[in-house]
Amino acid sequence: MKKAPFPVSEDQQTAISPTLEDVARSAGVSTATVSRCLNNPSVVSEKTRKKVLDAVKALGYTPNFGAQALAAKRTRTFGAIIPTMENAIFARGLQAFQEELQRHGITLLVASSSYNPELEEEQIRSLVARGADALLLIGFDRTPQVYEFLQKQQIPSVVAWVYDQENAQLSIGFDNRKAMQDLAEQVLDMGHRTMVFVTADLNGNDRARLRCEGVKQAMLSRDVDPNSLHVIETPYSIANGARAFEDAMQLTPRPTAIMCGNDVLAAGALIQARKMGIKVPEDVSITGFDDIEIAEIVTPPLTTVHVPHRNMGKGAARLLVALRKGENPGPSVELDATTTIRDSLGPAP
């Protein structure tokens, strides 16, 4: 056996690499309690958890999760792949998702697919290769091979931001088509008949397609030809929303309502309207979807669809935790997405 290059006392070894037993001794609890606190903190009282975490901090203890993962074939790490990190559309839901996972001692890894199905598939395989125990995915649009891969690897997944009772994939979300249809019917009931829908690329984005279908379904319900709906596809950003609004205002006949697939595009449209001297809602009404913070602070405040971001994120985490434990998580969960009327929607001029 090789000797250490310099002598290290037992006290120094403990200082350099404290053990689980050291933490238990310092906190005055058993090693089993320390283990529970670090691996499943929700089952430990707040008082005990504080004693253990204070000892962990004081001693500089770092659990050897690698060894634990090898022994249990678990990493206590979940992955989430969202379409974009460039705006706040998914921020609330992801925050609630992480908070709930943290209660169960689970770490979150996040990746962005940039609305690219091929990139998303690469990221799914990469997260699984790095030991992700479960995955949160957005929307149903992906090839059957992806789900087959996850099933073969025994990696549970939950889909969020959509709900379809006919789809076998476990999901938590809302009916995008119905939510947009409800909003569009209110727009039509205010006399609007010449409308433009500004949306993300409809290809490979089931949420965008369903929202577009919702507008057309509302038009049918009000005896308006859905083929008269002009659709502008553009990447989600404020700048692109502004450009889409400018393009829409060049159409003949000029639209009286611009419905946007999310609040970011709608905010861009409002900014461009102001630059062009077009009054909202006197000259044209503008609506969004998501009800993120920007919807309340733009001028005028934005009529939109309120998405239950936090409930969706927390619920997705609970479903995944149950799946990873081998429990029955129950059926897919449908949440309500409701119309929020603000000043950007008015009667047709």
Short mmCIF file of C-alpha atoms in Angstrom, two decimals:
data_model
loop_
_atom_site.label_atom_id
_atom_site.label_comp_id
_atom_site.label_asym_id
_atom_site.label_seq_id
_atom_site.Cartn_x
_atom_site.Cartn_y
_atom_site.Cartn_z
CA MET A 1 0.00 0.00 0.00
CA LYS A 2 1.34 3.40 -0.96
CA LYS A 3 1.85 5.90 1.82
CA ALA A 4 0.44 9.40 1.68
CA PRO A 5 3.03 11.94 0.43
CA PHE A 6 2.75 13.68 3.78
CA PRO A 7 1.29 12.60 7.12
CA VAL A 8 -2.41 13.38 7.71
CA SER A 9 -3.87 13.13 11.17
CA GLU A 10 -7.27 11.59 11.85
CA ASP A 11 -8.63 15.01 12.79
CA GLN A 12 -7.36 16.45 9.52
CA GLN A 13 -8.95 13.61 7.55
CA THR A 14 -12.28 14.35 9.22
CA ALA A 15 -11.92 18.05 8.47
CA ILE A 16 -11.05 17.33 4.87
CA SER A 17 -13.72 14.72 4.26
CA PRO A 18 -16.49 14.66 6.90
CA THR A 19 -18.71 11.61 6.92
CA LEU A 20 -22.40 10.94 7.40
CA GLU A 21 -21.59 9.83 10.92
CA ASP A 22 -19.87 13.18 11.62
CA VAL A 23 -23.01 15.04 10.55
CA ALA A 24 -25.24 12.79 12.67
CA ARG A 25 -22.99 13.28 15.73
CA SER A 26 -22.92 17.07 15.26
CA ALA A 27 -26.70 17.32 14.78
CA GLY A 28 -27.48 14.88 17.60
CA VAL A 29 -29.52 12.57 15.38
CA SER A 30 -29.10 9.13 13.83
CA THR A 31 -27.37 8.53 10.50
CA ALA A 32 -30.72 7.29 9.17
CA THR A 33 -32.28 10.68 9.99
CA VAL A 34 -29.46 12.48 8.19
CA SER A 35 -29.95 10.25 5.17
CA ARG A 36 -33.70 10.90 5.14
CA CYS A 37 -33.16 14.63 5.47
CA LEU A 38 -30.80 14.71 2.49
CA ASN A 39 -32.70 12.26 0.29
CA ASN A 40 -36.33 12.89 1.19
CA PRO A 41 -36.53 16.15 3.19
CA SER A 42 -40.34 16.33 3.09
CA VAL A 43 -40.60 13.44 5.61
CA VAL A 44 -38.38 15.18 8.21
CA SER A 45 -39.63 17.88 10.58
CA GLU A 46 -38.53 21.45 9.99
CA LYS A 47 -36.69 21.53 13.35
CA THR A 48 -34.73 18.35 12.59
CA ARG A 49 -34.04 19.40 9.03
CA LYS A 50 -32.56 22.68 10.25
CA LYS A 51 -30.26 20.90 12.73
CA VAL A 52 -29.02 18.53 10.04
CA LEU A 53 -28.52 21.20 7.41
CA ASP A 54 -26.72 23.44 9.90
CA ALA A 55 -24.35 20.55 10.66
CA VAL A 56 -23.87 19.85 6.96
CA LYS A 57 -22.97 23.48 6.39
CA ALA A 58 -20.68 23.75 9.40
CA LEU A 59 -18.76 20.58 8.54
CA GLY A 60 -18.71 21.17 4.79
CA TYR A 61 -20.20 17.73 4.21
CA THR A 62 -20.95 16.74 0.61
CA PRO A 63 -23.03 13.58 0.09
CA ASN A 64 -21.53 11.08 -2.33
CA PHE A 65 -24.54 10.99 -4.63
CA GLY A 66 -22.48 9.20 -7.27
CA ALA A 67 -21.99 6.20 -5.01
CA GLN A 68 -25.62 6.31 -3.92
CA ALA A 69 -26.73 6.42 -7.55
CA LEU A 70 -24.58 3.42 -8.45
CA ALA A 71 -26.01 1.47 -5.55
CA ALA A 72 -29.63 2.40 -6.15
CA LYS A 73 -29.44 2.92 -9.93
CA ARG A 74 -30.94 6.36 -9.27
CA THR A 75 -29.36 9.80 -9.52
CA ARG A 76 -32.21 11.79 -7.92
CA THR A 77 -31.94 14.10 -10.92
CA PHE A 78 -34.86 14.91 -13.21
CA GLY A 79 -34.64 16.63 -16.57
CA ALA A 80 -36.90 19.19 -18.25
CA ILE A 81 -36.73 20.23 -21.88
CA ILE A 82 -38.56 23.45 -22.68
CA PRO A 83 -38.93 25.06 -26.11
CA THR A 84 -37.27 28.37 -25.19
CA MET A 85 -35.46 30.24 -22.42
CA GLU A 86 -35.66 33.57 -24.24
CA ASN A 87 -38.88 34.73 -22.62
CA ALA A 88 -40.98 34.09 -19.53
CA ILE A 89 -43.59 31.79 -21.08
CA PHE A 90 -42.36 28.71 -19.21
CA ALA A 91 -40.66 30.42 -16.26
CA ARG A 92 -43.47 30.24 -13.68
CA GLY A 93 -44.27 26.62 -14.38
CA LEU A 94 -40.63 25.57 -14.32
CA GLN A 95 -40.05 27.41 -11.04
CA ALA A 96 -42.97 25.58 -9.40
CA PHE A 97 -41.73 22.31 -10.91
CA GLN A 98 -38.29 22.79 -9.36
CA GLU A 99 -39.68 23.85 -5.98
CA GLU A 100 -41.76 20.68 -5.75
CA LEU A 101 -38.85 18.47 -6.81
CA GLN A 102 -36.66 20.14 -4.19
CA ARG A 103 -39.11 19.06 -1.50
CA HIS A 104 -38.32 15.49 -2.51
CA GLY A 105 -34.56 16.03 -2.62
CA ILE A 106 -34.43 15.92 -6.41
CA THR A 107 -32.14 18.08 -8.56
CA LEU A 108 -33.37 19.57 -11.85
CA LEU A 109 -31.47 19.82 -15.13
CA VAL A 110 -33.00 22.08 -17.80
CA ALA A 111 -32.40 22.21 -21.55
CA SER A 112 -33.97 24.24 -24.36
CA SER A 113 -34.92 22.80 -27.73
CA SER A 114 -35.46 26.14 -29.53
CA TYR A 115 -38.64 24.60 -31.01
CA ASN A 116 -36.41 22.16 -32.94
CA PRO A 117 -37.68 18.53 -32.74
CA GLU A 118 -34.31 17.07 -33.78
CA LEU A 119 -32.50 19.09 -31.12
CA GLU A 120 -35.07 18.05 -28.52
CA GLU A 121 -34.47 14.37 -29.33
CA GLU A 122 -30.71 14.88 -28.93
CA GLN A 123 -31.27 16.54 -25.56
CA ILE A 124 -33.57 13.76 -24.39
CA ARG A 125 -30.89 11.17 -25.16
CA SER A 126 -28.20 13.34 -23.58
CA LEU A 127 -30.12 13.83 -20.33
CA VAL A 128 -30.84 10.12 -20.12
CA ALA A 129 -27.15 9.36 -20.77
CA ARG A 130 -26.26 11.70 -17.91
CA GLY A 131 -28.49 9.76 -15.56
CA ALA A 132 -31.78 11.68 -15.51
CA ASP A 133 -34.33 9.55 -13.66
CA ALA A 134 -37.39 11.16 -15.30
CA LEU A 135 -38.23 13.84 -17.86
CA LEU A 136 -40.68 16.72 -18.21
CA LEU A 137 -41.57 17.41 -21.86
CA ILE A 138 -43.66 20.17 -23.43
CA GLY A 139 -46.39 19.21 -25.88
CA PHE A 140 -47.12 15.89 -27.58
CA ASP A 141 -45.37 16.59 -30.90
CA ARG A 142 -42.48 14.15 -31.22
CA THR A 143 -41.83 10.89 -33.03
CA PRO A 144 -43.00 7.53 -31.61
CA GLN A 145 -39.33 6.51 -31.55
CA VAL A 146 -38.67 9.02 -28.75
CA TYR A 147 -41.31 7.48 -26.49
CA GLU A 148 -40.08 3.99 -27.42
CA PHE A 149 -36.55 5.01 -26.42
CA LEU A 150 -37.74 6.32 -23.04
CA GLN A 151 -39.77 3.18 -22.43
CA LYS A 152 -36.82 0.96 -23.30
CA GLN A 153 -34.60 2.95 -20.92
CA GLN A 154 -37.34 2.81 -18.25
CA ILE A 155 -37.36 6.60 -17.96
CA PRO A 156 -40.82 7.93 -17.02
CA SER A 157 -41.97 11.15 -18.66
CA VAL A 158 -44.82 13.61 -18.27
CA VAL A 159 -46.02 16.03 -20.93
CA ALA A 160 -47.16 19.51 -19.86
CA TRP A 161 -48.87 22.56 -21.40
CA VAL A 162 -51.33 20.33 -23.26
CA TYR A 163 -54.21 18.02 -22.40
CA ASP A 164 -55.87 15.44 -24.60
CA GLN A 165 -57.91 12.70 -22.97
CA GLU A 166 -57.48 10.59 -26.11
CA ASN A 167 -53.69 10.62 -25.86
CA ALA A 168 -52.20 7.71 -23.90
CA GLN A 169 -49.14 9.73 -22.82
CA LEU A 170 -49.49 10.96 -19.23
CA SER A 171 -49.95 14.72 -19.26
CA ILE A 172 -50.94 17.73 -17.22
CA GLY A 173 -52.17 20.84 -18.95
CA PHE A 174 -55.13 22.52 -20.55
CA ASP A 175 -57.17 22.39 -23.74
CA ASN A 176 -55.33 24.89 -25.95
CA ARG A 177 -58.01 24.76 -28.64
CA LYS A 178 -60.89 25.48 -26.28
CA ALA A 179 -58.99 28.20 -24.38
CA MET A 180 -58.29 30.12 -27.59
CA GLN A 181 -61.79 29.46 -28.91
CA ASP A 182 -63.29 31.03 -25.77
CA LEU A 183 -61.16 34.15 -26.23
CA ALA A 184 -61.85 34.36 -29.97
CA GLU A 185 -65.60 34.13 -29.39
CA GLN A 186 -65.40 37.17 -27.12
CA VAL A 187 -63.44 39.01 -29.82
CA LEU A 188 -66.08 38.09 -32.43
CA ASP A 189 -68.91 39.05 -30.08
CA MET A 190 -67.47 42.58 -30.03
CA GLY A 191 -68.11 42.83 -33.77
CA HIS A 192 -64.71 41.90 -35.17
CA ARG A 193 -64.85 40.05 -38.48
CA THR A 194 -61.52 40.90 -40.15
CA MET A 195 -58.94 39.15 -38.00
CA VAL A 196 -55.26 38.15 -38.13
CA PHE A 197 -53.70 35.38 -36.07
CA VAL A 198 -49.99 35.81 -35.28
CA THR A 199 -48.39 32.57 -34.17
CA ALA A 200 -45.21 30.54 -33.86
CA ASP A 201 -44.43 28.05 -36.62
CA LEU A 202 -47.38 25.65 -36.72
CA ASN A 203 -45.18 22.76 -37.81
CA GLY A 204 -44.00 20.66 -34.86
CA ASN A 205 -45.84 22.79 -32.29
CA ASP A 206 -49.15 21.28 -31.26
CA ARG A 207 -49.94 24.15 -28.87
CA ALA A 208 -49.69 26.69 -31.71
CA ARG A 209 -51.78 24.54 -34.07
CA LEU A 210 -54.48 23.95 -31.49
CA ARG A 211 -54.74 27.66 -30.71
CA CYS A 212 -55.06 28.44 -34.41
CA GLU A 213 -57.77 25.80 -34.69
CA GLY A 214 -59.50 27.40 -31.71
CA VAL A 215 -59.77 30.75 -33.51
CA LYS A 216 -61.19 29.06 -36.61
CA GLN A 217 -63.66 27.05 -34.53
CA ALA A 218 -64.87 30.26 -32.90
CA MET A 219 -65.37 31.82 -36.33
CA LEU A 220 -67.47 28.84 -37.40
CA SER A 221 -69.56 29.16 -34.25
CA ARG A 222 -70.31 32.78 -35.15
CA ASP A 223 -71.02 32.07 -38.86
CA VAL A 224 -67.78 33.69 -40.02
CA ASP A 225 -65.76 31.99 -42.78
CA PRO A 226 -62.63 30.57 -41.08
CA ASN A 227 -60.81 30.77 -44.42
CA SER A 228 -60.90 34.55 -44.06
CA LEU A 229 -58.48 34.30 -41.11
CA HIS A 230 -55.04 35.53 -42.17
CA VAL A 231 -52.30 33.61 -40.32
CA ILE A 232 -48.79 35.02 -39.85
CA GLU A 233 -46.17 32.55 -38.58
CA THR A 234 -43.09 33.95 -36.85
CA PRO A 235 -40.67 32.97 -34.05
CA TYR A 236 -41.67 34.11 -30.57
CA SER A 237 -40.08 37.46 -29.75
CA ILE A 238 -41.17 41.04 -29.17
CA ALA A 239 -39.35 42.18 -32.31
CA ASN A 240 -41.08 39.55 -34.43
CA GLY A 241 -44.44 40.47 -32.92
CA ALA A 242 -43.81 44.07 -33.95
CA ARG A 243 -42.90 43.06 -37.51
CA ALA A 244 -45.94 40.81 -37.78
CA PHE A 245 -48.20 43.67 -36.66
CA GLU A 246 -46.69 45.99 -39.28
CA ASP A 247 -47.26 43.34 -41.96
CA ALA A 248 -50.83 42.80 -40.80
CA MET A 249 -51.62 46.50 -41.08
CA GLN A 250 -50.67 46.40 -44.76
CA LEU A 251 -53.40 43.87 -45.54
CA THR A 252 -56.58 44.76 -47.42
CA PRO A 253 -59.07 44.86 -45.83
CA ARG A 254 -57.23 46.10 -42.78
CA PRO A 255 -57.83 43.87 -39.75
CA THR A 256 -59.71 45.18 -36.73
CA ALA A 257 -58.32 42.49 -34.39
CA ILE A 258 -54.88 40.93 -34.08
CA MET A 259 -54.93 37.73 -32.02
CA CYS A 260 -51.47 36.50 -30.95
CA GLY A 261 -50.42 33.01 -29.92
CA ASN A 262 -48.68 34.36 -26.84
CA ASP A 263 -48.16 37.53 -24.80
CA VAL A 264 -44.64 38.13 -26.11
CA LEU A 265 -45.86 38.50 -29.70
CA ALA A 266 -48.79 40.60 -28.48
CA ALA A 267 -46.46 42.93 -26.55
CA GLY A 268 -44.45 43.46 -29.74
CA ALA A 269 -47.67 44.25 -31.61
CA LEU A 270 -48.68 46.83 -28.99
CA ILE A 271 -45.27 48.51 -29.17
CA GLN A 272 -45.42 48.70 -32.97
CA ALA A 273 -48.98 50.05 -32.90
CA ARG A 274 -47.80 52.92 -30.73
CA LYS A 275 -44.89 53.61 -33.10
CA MET A 276 -47.27 53.70 -36.07
CA GLY A 277 -49.74 55.98 -34.31
CA ILE A 278 -52.44 53.30 -34.31
CA LYS A 279 -54.69 53.42 -31.26
CA VAL A 280 -55.45 50.24 -29.30
CA PRO A 281 -58.29 49.30 -28.99
CA GLU A 282 -59.94 52.21 -30.82
CA ASP A 283 -58.38 51.40 -34.22
CA VAL A 284 -57.43 47.75 -33.67
CA SER A 285 -57.75 45.27 -30.82
CA ILE A 286 -54.82 43.06 -29.77
CA THR A 287 -54.96 39.89 -27.66
CA GLY A 288 -52.36 37.47 -26.30
CA PHE A 289 -52.12 34.11 -24.57
CA ASP A 290 -50.38 33.00 -21.32
CA ASP A 291 -50.97 35.95 -18.95
CA ILE A 292 -47.32 36.39 -18.00
CA GLU A 293 -46.23 39.52 -16.11
CA ILE A 294 -45.76 41.59 -19.26
CA ALA A 295 -49.48 41.33 -20.03
CA GLU A 296 -50.34 43.61 -17.09
CA ILE A 297 -47.62 46.23 -17.56
CA VAL A 298 -47.89 46.97 -21.28
CA THR A 299 -50.03 49.88 -22.45
CA PRO A 300 -52.88 49.20 -22.70
CA PRO A 301 -52.96 46.10 -20.48
CA LEU A 302 -53.42 42.97 -22.54
CA THR A 303 -56.51 40.84 -22.93
CA THR A 304 -55.20 37.29 -22.82
CA VAL A 305 -55.72 33.70 -21.67
CA HIS A 306 -54.58 32.96 -18.13
CA VAL A 307 -52.54 29.74 -18.09
CA PRO A 308 -52.22 27.91 -14.72
CA HIS A 309 -48.41 27.84 -14.92
CA ARG A 310 -47.61 27.12 -11.27
CA ASN A 311 -50.28 24.46 -10.74
CA MET A 312 -49.10 22.78 -13.91
CA GLY A 313 -45.45 22.78 -12.82
CA LYS A 314 -46.18 21.53 -9.31
CA GLY A 315 -48.57 18.88 -10.60
CA ALA A 316 -46.07 17.67 -13.20
CA ALA A 317 -43.44 17.20 -10.50
CA ARG A 318 -45.83 15.18 -8.35
CA LEU A 319 -46.77 12.94 -11.28
CA LEU A 320 -43.11 12.30 -12.12
CA VAL A 321 -42.16 11.57 -8.52
CA ALA A 322 -45.00 9.06 -8.28
CA LEU A 323 -43.96 7.42 -11.54
CA ARG A 324 -40.33 7.16 -10.44
CA LYS A 325 -41.41 5.50 -7.20
CA GLY A 326 -43.35 2.93 -9.19
CA GLU A 327 -46.68 4.26 -7.94
CA ASN A 328 -49.83 4.76 -10.00
CA PRO A 329 -49.99 8.52 -10.70
CA GLY A 330 -53.60 8.33 -11.88
CA PRO A 331 -54.96 9.71 -15.16
CA SER A 332 -53.80 12.78 -17.05
CA VAL A 333 -54.79 16.04 -15.40
CA GLU A 334 -56.79 18.79 -17.10
CA LEU A 335 -56.48 22.32 -15.71
CA ASP A 336 -58.55 25.39 -16.58
CA ALA A 337 -57.19 28.19 -18.76
CA THR A 338 -59.48 31.21 -18.55
CA THR A 339 -59.93 34.43 -20.50
CA THR A 340 -58.70 37.62 -18.80
CA ILE A 341 -60.26 40.74 -20.27
CA ARG A 342 -58.19 43.94 -20.15
CA ASP A 343 -58.09 47.21 -22.09
CA SER A 344 -56.47 46.00 -25.34
CA LEU A 345 -59.77 44.53 -26.54
CA GLY A 346 -62.60 46.81 -27.60
CA PRO A 347 -65.52 46.92 -30.04
CA ALA A 348 -64.78 46.74 -33.75
CA PRO A 349 -64.36 50.26 -35.22
#
